[in-house]
PDB file of C-alpha atoms in Angstrom:
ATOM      1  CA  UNK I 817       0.000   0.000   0.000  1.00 53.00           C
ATOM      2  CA  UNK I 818       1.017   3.243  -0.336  1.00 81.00           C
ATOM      3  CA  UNK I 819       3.025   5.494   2.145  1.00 93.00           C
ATOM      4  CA  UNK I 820       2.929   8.422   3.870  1.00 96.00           C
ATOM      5  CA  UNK I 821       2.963  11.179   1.275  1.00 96.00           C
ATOM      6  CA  UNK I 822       3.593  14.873   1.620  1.00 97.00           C
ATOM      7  CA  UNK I 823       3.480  17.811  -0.780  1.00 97.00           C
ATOM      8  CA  UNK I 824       5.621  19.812  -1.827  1.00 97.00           C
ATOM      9  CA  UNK I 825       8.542  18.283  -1.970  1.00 96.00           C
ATOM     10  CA  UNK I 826      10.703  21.664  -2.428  1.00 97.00           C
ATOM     11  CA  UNK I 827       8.934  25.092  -1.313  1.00 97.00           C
ATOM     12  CA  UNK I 828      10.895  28.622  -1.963  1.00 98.00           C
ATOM     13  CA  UNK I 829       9.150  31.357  -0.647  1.00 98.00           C
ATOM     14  CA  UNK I 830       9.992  34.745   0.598  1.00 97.00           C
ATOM     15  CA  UNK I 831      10.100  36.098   3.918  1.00 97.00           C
ATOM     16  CA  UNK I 832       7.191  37.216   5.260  1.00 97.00           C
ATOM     17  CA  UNK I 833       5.059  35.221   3.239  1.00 98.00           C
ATOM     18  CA  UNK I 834       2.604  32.705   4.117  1.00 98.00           C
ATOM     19  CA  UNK I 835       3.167  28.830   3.417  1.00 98.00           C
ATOM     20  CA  UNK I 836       0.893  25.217   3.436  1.00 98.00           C
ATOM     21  CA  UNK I 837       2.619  21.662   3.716  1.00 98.00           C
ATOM     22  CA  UNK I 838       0.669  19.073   3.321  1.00 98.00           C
ATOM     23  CA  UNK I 839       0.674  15.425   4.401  1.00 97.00           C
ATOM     24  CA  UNK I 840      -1.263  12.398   3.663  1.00 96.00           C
ATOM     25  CA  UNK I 841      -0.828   9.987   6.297  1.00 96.00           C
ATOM     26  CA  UNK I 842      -1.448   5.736   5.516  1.00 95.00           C
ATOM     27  CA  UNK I 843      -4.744   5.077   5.378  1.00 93.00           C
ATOM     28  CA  UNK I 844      -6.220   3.792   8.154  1.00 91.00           C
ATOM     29  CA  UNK I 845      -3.582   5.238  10.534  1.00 93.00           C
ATOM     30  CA  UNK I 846      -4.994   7.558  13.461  1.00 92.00           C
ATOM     31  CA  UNK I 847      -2.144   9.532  15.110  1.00 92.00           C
ATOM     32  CA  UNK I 848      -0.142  11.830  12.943  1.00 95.00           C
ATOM     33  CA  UNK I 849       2.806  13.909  13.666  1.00 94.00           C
ATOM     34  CA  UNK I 850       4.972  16.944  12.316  1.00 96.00           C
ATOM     35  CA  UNK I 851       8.412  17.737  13.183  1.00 95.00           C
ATOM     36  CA  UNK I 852      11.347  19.770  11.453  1.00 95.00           C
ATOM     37  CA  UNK I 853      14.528  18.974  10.870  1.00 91.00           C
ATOM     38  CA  UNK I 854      17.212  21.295  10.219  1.00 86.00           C
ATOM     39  CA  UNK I 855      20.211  20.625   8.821  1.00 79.00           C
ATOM     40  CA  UNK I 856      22.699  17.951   9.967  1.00 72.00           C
ATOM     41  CA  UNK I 857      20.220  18.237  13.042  1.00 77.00           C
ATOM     42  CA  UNK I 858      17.804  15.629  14.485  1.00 80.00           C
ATOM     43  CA  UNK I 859      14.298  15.765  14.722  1.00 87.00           C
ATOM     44  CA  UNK I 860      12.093  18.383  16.677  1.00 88.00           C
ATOM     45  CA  UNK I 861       8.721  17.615  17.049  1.00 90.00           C
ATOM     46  CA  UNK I 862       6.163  19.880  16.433  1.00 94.00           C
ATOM     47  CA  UNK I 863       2.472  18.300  16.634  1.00 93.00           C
ATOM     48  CA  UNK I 864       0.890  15.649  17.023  1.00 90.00           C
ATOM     49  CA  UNK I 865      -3.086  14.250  16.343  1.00 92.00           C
ATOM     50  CA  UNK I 866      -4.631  11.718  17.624  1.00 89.00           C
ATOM     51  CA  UNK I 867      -7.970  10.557  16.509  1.00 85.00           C
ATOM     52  CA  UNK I 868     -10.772  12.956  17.289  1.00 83.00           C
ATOM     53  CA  UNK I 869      -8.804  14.109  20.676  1.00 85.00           C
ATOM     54  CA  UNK I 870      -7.308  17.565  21.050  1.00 87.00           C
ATOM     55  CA  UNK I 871      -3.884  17.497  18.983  1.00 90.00           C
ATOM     56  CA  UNK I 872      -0.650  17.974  21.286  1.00 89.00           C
ATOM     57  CA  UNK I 873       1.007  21.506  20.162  1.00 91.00           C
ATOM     58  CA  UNK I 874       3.210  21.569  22.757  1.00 90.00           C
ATOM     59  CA  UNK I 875       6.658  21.690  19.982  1.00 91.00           C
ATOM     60  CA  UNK I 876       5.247  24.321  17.929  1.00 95.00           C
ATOM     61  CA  UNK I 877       7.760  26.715  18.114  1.00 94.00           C
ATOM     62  CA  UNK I 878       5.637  29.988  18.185  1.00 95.00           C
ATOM     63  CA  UNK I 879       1.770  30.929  17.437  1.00 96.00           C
ATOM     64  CA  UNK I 880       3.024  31.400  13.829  1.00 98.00           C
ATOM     65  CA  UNK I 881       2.469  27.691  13.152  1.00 98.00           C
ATOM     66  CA  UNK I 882      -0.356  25.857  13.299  1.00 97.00           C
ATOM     67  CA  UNK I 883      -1.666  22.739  11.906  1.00 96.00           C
ATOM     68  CA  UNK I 884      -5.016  21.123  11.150  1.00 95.00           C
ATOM     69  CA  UNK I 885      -5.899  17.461  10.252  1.00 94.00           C
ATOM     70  CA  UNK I 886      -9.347  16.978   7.971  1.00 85.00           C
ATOM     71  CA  UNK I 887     -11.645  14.467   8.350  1.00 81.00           C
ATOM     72  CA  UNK I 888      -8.981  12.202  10.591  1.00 78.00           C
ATOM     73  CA  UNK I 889      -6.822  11.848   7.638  1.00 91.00           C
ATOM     74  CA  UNK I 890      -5.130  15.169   5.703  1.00 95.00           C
ATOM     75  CA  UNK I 891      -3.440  17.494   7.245  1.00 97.00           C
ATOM     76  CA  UNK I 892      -2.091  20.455   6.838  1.00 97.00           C
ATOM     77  CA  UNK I 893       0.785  22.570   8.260  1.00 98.00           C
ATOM     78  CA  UNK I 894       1.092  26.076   8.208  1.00 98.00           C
ATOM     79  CA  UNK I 895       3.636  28.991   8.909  1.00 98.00           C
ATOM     80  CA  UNK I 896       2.465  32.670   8.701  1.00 98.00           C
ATOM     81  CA  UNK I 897       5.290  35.423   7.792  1.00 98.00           C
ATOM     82  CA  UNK I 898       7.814  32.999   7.429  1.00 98.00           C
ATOM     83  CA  UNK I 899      11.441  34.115   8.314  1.00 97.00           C
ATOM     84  CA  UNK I 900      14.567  32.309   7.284  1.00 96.00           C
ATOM     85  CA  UNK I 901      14.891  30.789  10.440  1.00 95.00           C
ATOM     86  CA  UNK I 902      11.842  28.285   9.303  1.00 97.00           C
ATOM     87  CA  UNK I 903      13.678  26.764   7.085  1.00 97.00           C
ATOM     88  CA  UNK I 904      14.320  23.293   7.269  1.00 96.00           C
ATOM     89  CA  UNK I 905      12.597  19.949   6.351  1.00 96.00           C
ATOM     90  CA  UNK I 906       9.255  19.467   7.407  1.00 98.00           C
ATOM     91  CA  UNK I 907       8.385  15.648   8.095  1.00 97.00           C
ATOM     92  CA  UNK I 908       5.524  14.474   8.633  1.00 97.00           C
ATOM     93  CA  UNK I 909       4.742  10.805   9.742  1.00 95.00           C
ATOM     94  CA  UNK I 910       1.611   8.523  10.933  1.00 94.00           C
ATOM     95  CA  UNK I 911       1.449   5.933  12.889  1.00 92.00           C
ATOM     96  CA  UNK I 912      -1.744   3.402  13.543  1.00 91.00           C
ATOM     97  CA  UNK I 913      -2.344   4.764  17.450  1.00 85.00           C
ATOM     98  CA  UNK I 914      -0.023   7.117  19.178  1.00 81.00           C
ATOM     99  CA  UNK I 915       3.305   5.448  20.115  1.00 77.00           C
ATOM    100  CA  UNK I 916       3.091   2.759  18.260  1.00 82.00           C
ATOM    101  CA  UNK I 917       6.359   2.793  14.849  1.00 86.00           C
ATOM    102  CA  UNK I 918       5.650   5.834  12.974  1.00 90.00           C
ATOM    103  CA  UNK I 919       6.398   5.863   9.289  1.00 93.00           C
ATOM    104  CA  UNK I 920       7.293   9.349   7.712  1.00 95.00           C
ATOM    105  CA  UNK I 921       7.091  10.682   4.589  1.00 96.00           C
ATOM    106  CA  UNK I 922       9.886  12.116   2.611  1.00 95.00           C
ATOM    107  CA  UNK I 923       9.887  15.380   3.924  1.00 96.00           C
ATOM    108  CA  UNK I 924       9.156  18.969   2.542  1.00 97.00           C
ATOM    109  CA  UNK I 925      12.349  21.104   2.123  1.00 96.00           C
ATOM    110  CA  UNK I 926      11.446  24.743   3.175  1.00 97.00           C
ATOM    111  CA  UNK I 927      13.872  27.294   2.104  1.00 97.00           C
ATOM    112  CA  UNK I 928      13.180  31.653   3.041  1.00 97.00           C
ATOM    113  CA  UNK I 929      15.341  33.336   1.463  1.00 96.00           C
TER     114      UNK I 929
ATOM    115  CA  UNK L1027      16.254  17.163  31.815  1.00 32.00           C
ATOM    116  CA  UNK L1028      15.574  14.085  30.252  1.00 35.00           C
ATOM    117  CA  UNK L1029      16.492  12.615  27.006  1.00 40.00           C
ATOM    118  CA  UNK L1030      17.189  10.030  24.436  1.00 47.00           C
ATOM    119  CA  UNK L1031      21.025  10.764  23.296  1.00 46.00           C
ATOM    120  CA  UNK L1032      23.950   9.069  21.309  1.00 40.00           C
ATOM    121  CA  UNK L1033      27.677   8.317  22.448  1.00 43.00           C
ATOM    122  CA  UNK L1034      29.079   9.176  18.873  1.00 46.00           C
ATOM    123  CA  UNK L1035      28.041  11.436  16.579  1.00 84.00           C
ATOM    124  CA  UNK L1036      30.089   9.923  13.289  1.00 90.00           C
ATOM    125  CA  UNK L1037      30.818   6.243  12.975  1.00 93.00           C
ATOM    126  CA  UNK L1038      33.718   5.584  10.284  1.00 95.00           C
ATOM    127  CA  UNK L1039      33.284   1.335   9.414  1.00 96.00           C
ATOM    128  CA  UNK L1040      35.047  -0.597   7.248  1.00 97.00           C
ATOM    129  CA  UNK L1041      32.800  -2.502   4.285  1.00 97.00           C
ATOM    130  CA  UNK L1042      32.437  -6.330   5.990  1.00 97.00           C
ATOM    131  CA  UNK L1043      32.809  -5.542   9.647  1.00 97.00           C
ATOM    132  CA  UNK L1044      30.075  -4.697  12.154  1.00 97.00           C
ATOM    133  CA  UNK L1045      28.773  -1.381  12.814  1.00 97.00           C
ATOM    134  CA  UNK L1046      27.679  -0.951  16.483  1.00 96.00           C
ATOM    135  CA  UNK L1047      25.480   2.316  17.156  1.00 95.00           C
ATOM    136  CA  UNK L1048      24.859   2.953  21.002  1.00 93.00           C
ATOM    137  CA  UNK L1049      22.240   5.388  22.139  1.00 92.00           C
ATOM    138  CA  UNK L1050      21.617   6.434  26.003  1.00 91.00           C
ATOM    139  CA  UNK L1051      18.066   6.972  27.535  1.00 87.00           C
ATOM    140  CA  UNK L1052      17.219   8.452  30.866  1.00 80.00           C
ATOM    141  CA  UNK L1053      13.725   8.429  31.601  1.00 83.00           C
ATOM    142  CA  UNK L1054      13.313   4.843  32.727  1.00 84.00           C
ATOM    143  CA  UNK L1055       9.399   4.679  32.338  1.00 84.00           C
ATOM    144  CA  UNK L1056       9.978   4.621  28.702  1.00 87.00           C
ATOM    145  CA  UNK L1057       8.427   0.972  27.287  1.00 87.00           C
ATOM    146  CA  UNK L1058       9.237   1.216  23.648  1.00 89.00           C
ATOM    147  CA  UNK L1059      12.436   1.667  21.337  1.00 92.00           C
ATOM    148  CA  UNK L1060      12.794   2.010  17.840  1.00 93.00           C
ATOM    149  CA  UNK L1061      15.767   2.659  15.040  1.00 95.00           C
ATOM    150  CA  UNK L1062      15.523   4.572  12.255  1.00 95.00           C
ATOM    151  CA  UNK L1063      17.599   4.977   9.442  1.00 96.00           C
ATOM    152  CA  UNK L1064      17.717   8.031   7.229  1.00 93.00           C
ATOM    153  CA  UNK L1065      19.342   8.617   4.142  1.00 92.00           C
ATOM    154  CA  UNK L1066      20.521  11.935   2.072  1.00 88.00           C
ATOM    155  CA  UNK L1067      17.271  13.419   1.153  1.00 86.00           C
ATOM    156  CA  UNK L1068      14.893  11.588   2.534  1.00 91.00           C
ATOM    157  CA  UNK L1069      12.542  11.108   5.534  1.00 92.00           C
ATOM    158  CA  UNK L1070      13.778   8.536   8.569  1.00 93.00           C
ATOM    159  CA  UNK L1071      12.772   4.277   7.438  1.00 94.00           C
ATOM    160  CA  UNK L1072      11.831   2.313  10.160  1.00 93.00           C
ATOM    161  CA  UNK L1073      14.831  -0.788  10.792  1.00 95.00           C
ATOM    162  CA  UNK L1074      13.722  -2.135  14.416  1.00 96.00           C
ATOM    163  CA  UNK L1075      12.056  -1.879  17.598  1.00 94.00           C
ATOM    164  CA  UNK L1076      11.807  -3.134  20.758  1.00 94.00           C
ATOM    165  CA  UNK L1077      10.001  -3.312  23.798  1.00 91.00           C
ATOM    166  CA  UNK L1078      11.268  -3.394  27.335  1.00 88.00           C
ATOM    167  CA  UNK L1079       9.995  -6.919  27.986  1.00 89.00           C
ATOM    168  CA  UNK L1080      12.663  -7.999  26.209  1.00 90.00           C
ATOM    169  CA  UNK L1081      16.506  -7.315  26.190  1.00 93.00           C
ATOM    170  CA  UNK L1082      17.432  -8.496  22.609  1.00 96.00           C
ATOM    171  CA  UNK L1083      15.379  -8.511  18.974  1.00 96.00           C
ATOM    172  CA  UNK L1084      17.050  -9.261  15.828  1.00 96.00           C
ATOM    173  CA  UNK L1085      16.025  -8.933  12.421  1.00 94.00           C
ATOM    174  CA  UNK L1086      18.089  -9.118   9.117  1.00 93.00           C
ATOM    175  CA  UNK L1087      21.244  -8.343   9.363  1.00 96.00           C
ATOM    176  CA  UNK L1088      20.329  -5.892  12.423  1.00 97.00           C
ATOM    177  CA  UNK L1089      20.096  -6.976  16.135  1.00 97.00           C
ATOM    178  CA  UNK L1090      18.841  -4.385  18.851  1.00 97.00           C
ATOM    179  CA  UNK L1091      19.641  -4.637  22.550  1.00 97.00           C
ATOM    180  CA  UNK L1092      18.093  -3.247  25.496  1.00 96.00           C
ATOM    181  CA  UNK L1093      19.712  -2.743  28.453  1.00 94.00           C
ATOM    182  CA  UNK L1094      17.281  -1.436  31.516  1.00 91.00           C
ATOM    183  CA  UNK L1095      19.978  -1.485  34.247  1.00 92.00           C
ATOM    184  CA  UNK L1096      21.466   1.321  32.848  1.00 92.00           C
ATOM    185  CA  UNK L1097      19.307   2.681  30.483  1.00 92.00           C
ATOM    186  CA  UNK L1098      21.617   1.843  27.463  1.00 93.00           C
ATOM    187  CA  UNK L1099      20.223   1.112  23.803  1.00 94.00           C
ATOM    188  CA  UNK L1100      22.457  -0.459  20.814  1.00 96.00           C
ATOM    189  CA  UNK L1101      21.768  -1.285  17.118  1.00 97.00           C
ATOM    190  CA  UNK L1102      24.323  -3.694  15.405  1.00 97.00           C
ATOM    191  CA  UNK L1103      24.434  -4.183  11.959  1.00 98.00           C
ATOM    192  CA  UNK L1104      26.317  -6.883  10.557  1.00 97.00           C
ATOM    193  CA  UNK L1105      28.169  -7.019   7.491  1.00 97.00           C
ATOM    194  CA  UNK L1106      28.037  -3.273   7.252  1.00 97.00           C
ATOM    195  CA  UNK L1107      27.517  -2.258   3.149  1.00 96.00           C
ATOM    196  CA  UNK L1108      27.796   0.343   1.636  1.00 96.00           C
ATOM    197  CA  UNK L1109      24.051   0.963   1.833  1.00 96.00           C
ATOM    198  CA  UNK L1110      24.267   0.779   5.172  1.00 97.00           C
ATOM    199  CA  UNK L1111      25.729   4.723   5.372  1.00 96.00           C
ATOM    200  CA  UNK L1112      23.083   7.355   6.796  1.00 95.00           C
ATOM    201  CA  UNK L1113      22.208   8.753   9.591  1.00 93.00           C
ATOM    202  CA  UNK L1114      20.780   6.517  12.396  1.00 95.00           C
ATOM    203  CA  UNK L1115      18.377   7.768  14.893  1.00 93.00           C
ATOM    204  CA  UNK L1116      16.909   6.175  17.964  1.00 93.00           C
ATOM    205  CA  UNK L1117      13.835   6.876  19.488  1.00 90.00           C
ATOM    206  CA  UNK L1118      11.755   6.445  22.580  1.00 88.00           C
ATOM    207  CA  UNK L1119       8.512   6.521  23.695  1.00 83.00           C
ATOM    208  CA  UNK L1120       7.266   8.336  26.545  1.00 73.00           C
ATOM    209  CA  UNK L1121       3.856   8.680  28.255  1.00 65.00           C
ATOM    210  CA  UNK L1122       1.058   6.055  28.210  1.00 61.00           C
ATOM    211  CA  UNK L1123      -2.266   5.533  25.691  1.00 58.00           C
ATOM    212  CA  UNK L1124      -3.130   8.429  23.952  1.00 53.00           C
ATOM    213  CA  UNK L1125      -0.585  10.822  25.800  1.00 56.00           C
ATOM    214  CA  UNK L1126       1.888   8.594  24.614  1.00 65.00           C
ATOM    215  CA  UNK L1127       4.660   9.602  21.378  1.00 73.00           C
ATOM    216  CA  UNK L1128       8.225   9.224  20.653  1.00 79.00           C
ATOM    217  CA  UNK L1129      11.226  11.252  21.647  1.00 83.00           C
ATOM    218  CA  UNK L1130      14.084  11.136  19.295  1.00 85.00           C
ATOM    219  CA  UNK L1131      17.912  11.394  19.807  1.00 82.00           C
ATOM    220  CA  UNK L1132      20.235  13.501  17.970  1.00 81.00           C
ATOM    221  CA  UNK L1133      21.486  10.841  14.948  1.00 89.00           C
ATOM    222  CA  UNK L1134      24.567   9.024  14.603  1.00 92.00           C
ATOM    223  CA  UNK L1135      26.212   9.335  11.261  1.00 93.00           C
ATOM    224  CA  UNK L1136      27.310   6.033   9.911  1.00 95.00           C
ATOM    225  CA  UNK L1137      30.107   6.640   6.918  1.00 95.00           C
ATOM    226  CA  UNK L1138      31.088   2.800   5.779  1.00 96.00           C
ATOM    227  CA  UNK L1139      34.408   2.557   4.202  1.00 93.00           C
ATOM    228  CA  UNK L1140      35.270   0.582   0.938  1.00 88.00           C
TER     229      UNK L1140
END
């Protein structure tokens, strides 16, 4: 079956402007999570949803970022007035409940210039 | 504070011999390891896990090893290739149910030899 997918795979945008990720998690899988990575680094987690419950913001780095999750599958991440700090790669993984092996996607590579 | 960390950043190996990758944890409620493996360019592949039932899980080529007493995890490839180079992370998790997700060390680079 197919992975966990996420789109785009390479985003330039300019400071100050606003910018979606998106990430399509395996079906059927009911915790999802976002982190960033920035380079040479290791992960930092961002969010996390599980189910129907409250997501866990508690990485987000500031109230720039926020995240939503459709329907208990899509979601989407999203940083307002981006500044060159942000970027990074943004991963996004699912897993089939919360703590259980998470499998990511390939990443979407954020530059601000 | 607590956290999941790694004895060596870089790991030079020669093609053939075994590659051992250690990783530290300190919070000892944690219940549930797991290696990943990621490559240039792309997003961390699930190699292993293990719970904390058990001290030792192997898989191909890979074994994993759990030691409680002092909160120590390893990942031992055998027969490292050439394939084998990237960045190896472990992770743990923390929490219970639906509070429950994984914390993830820094990364251990892995650079196999020829």
């Amino acid at each position: 079956g197919a992975g966990v997918s996420q789109s785009p795979s390479n985003k330039v945008t300019e400071k100050g402007k606003d910018v979606e990720l998106r990430c399509d998690p395996i079906s059927g899988h009911t915790a999802l999570y976002w982190y960033r990575q920035s380079l040479g680094q290791g992960l930092e987690f961002l969010i996390y949803f599980q189910g129907n419950s409250a997501p866990d913001k508690s990485g987000l780095p500031s109230d720039r970022f926020s995240a939503e999750r459709t329907g208990g599958s899509v979601s989407t991440l999203t940083i307002q007035r981006t500044q060159q700090e942000d970027s990074a790669v943004y991963l996004c993984a699912s897993s089939i409940l919360a703590g259980e092996t998470q499998y990511f996607g390939p990443g979407t590579r954020l530059l601000v210039l | 504070g607590e956290s999941v960390g790694l004895h060596l950043p870089t790991l030079s190996v020669q093609e053939g011999d075994n590659s051992i990758i250690n990783c530290a944890y300190s919070n000892s409620a944690s219940d549930y390891f797991i290696w990943y493996k990621q490559e240039s360019g792309k997003g961390p592949q699930f190699i292993i896990d293990i719970r904390s039932n058990m001290d030792k899980r192997q898989g191909q080529r890979v074994t994993v090893l759990l030691n409680k007493t002092v909160k120590h995890l390893s990942l031992q490839i055998a027969a490292t290739q050439p394939g084998d180079s990237a960045v190896y992370f472990c992770a743990e998790n923390r929490g219970t149910g639906t509070a429950s997700k994984l914390t993830f060390g820094t990364g251990t680079r892995l650079q196999v030899t020829l």
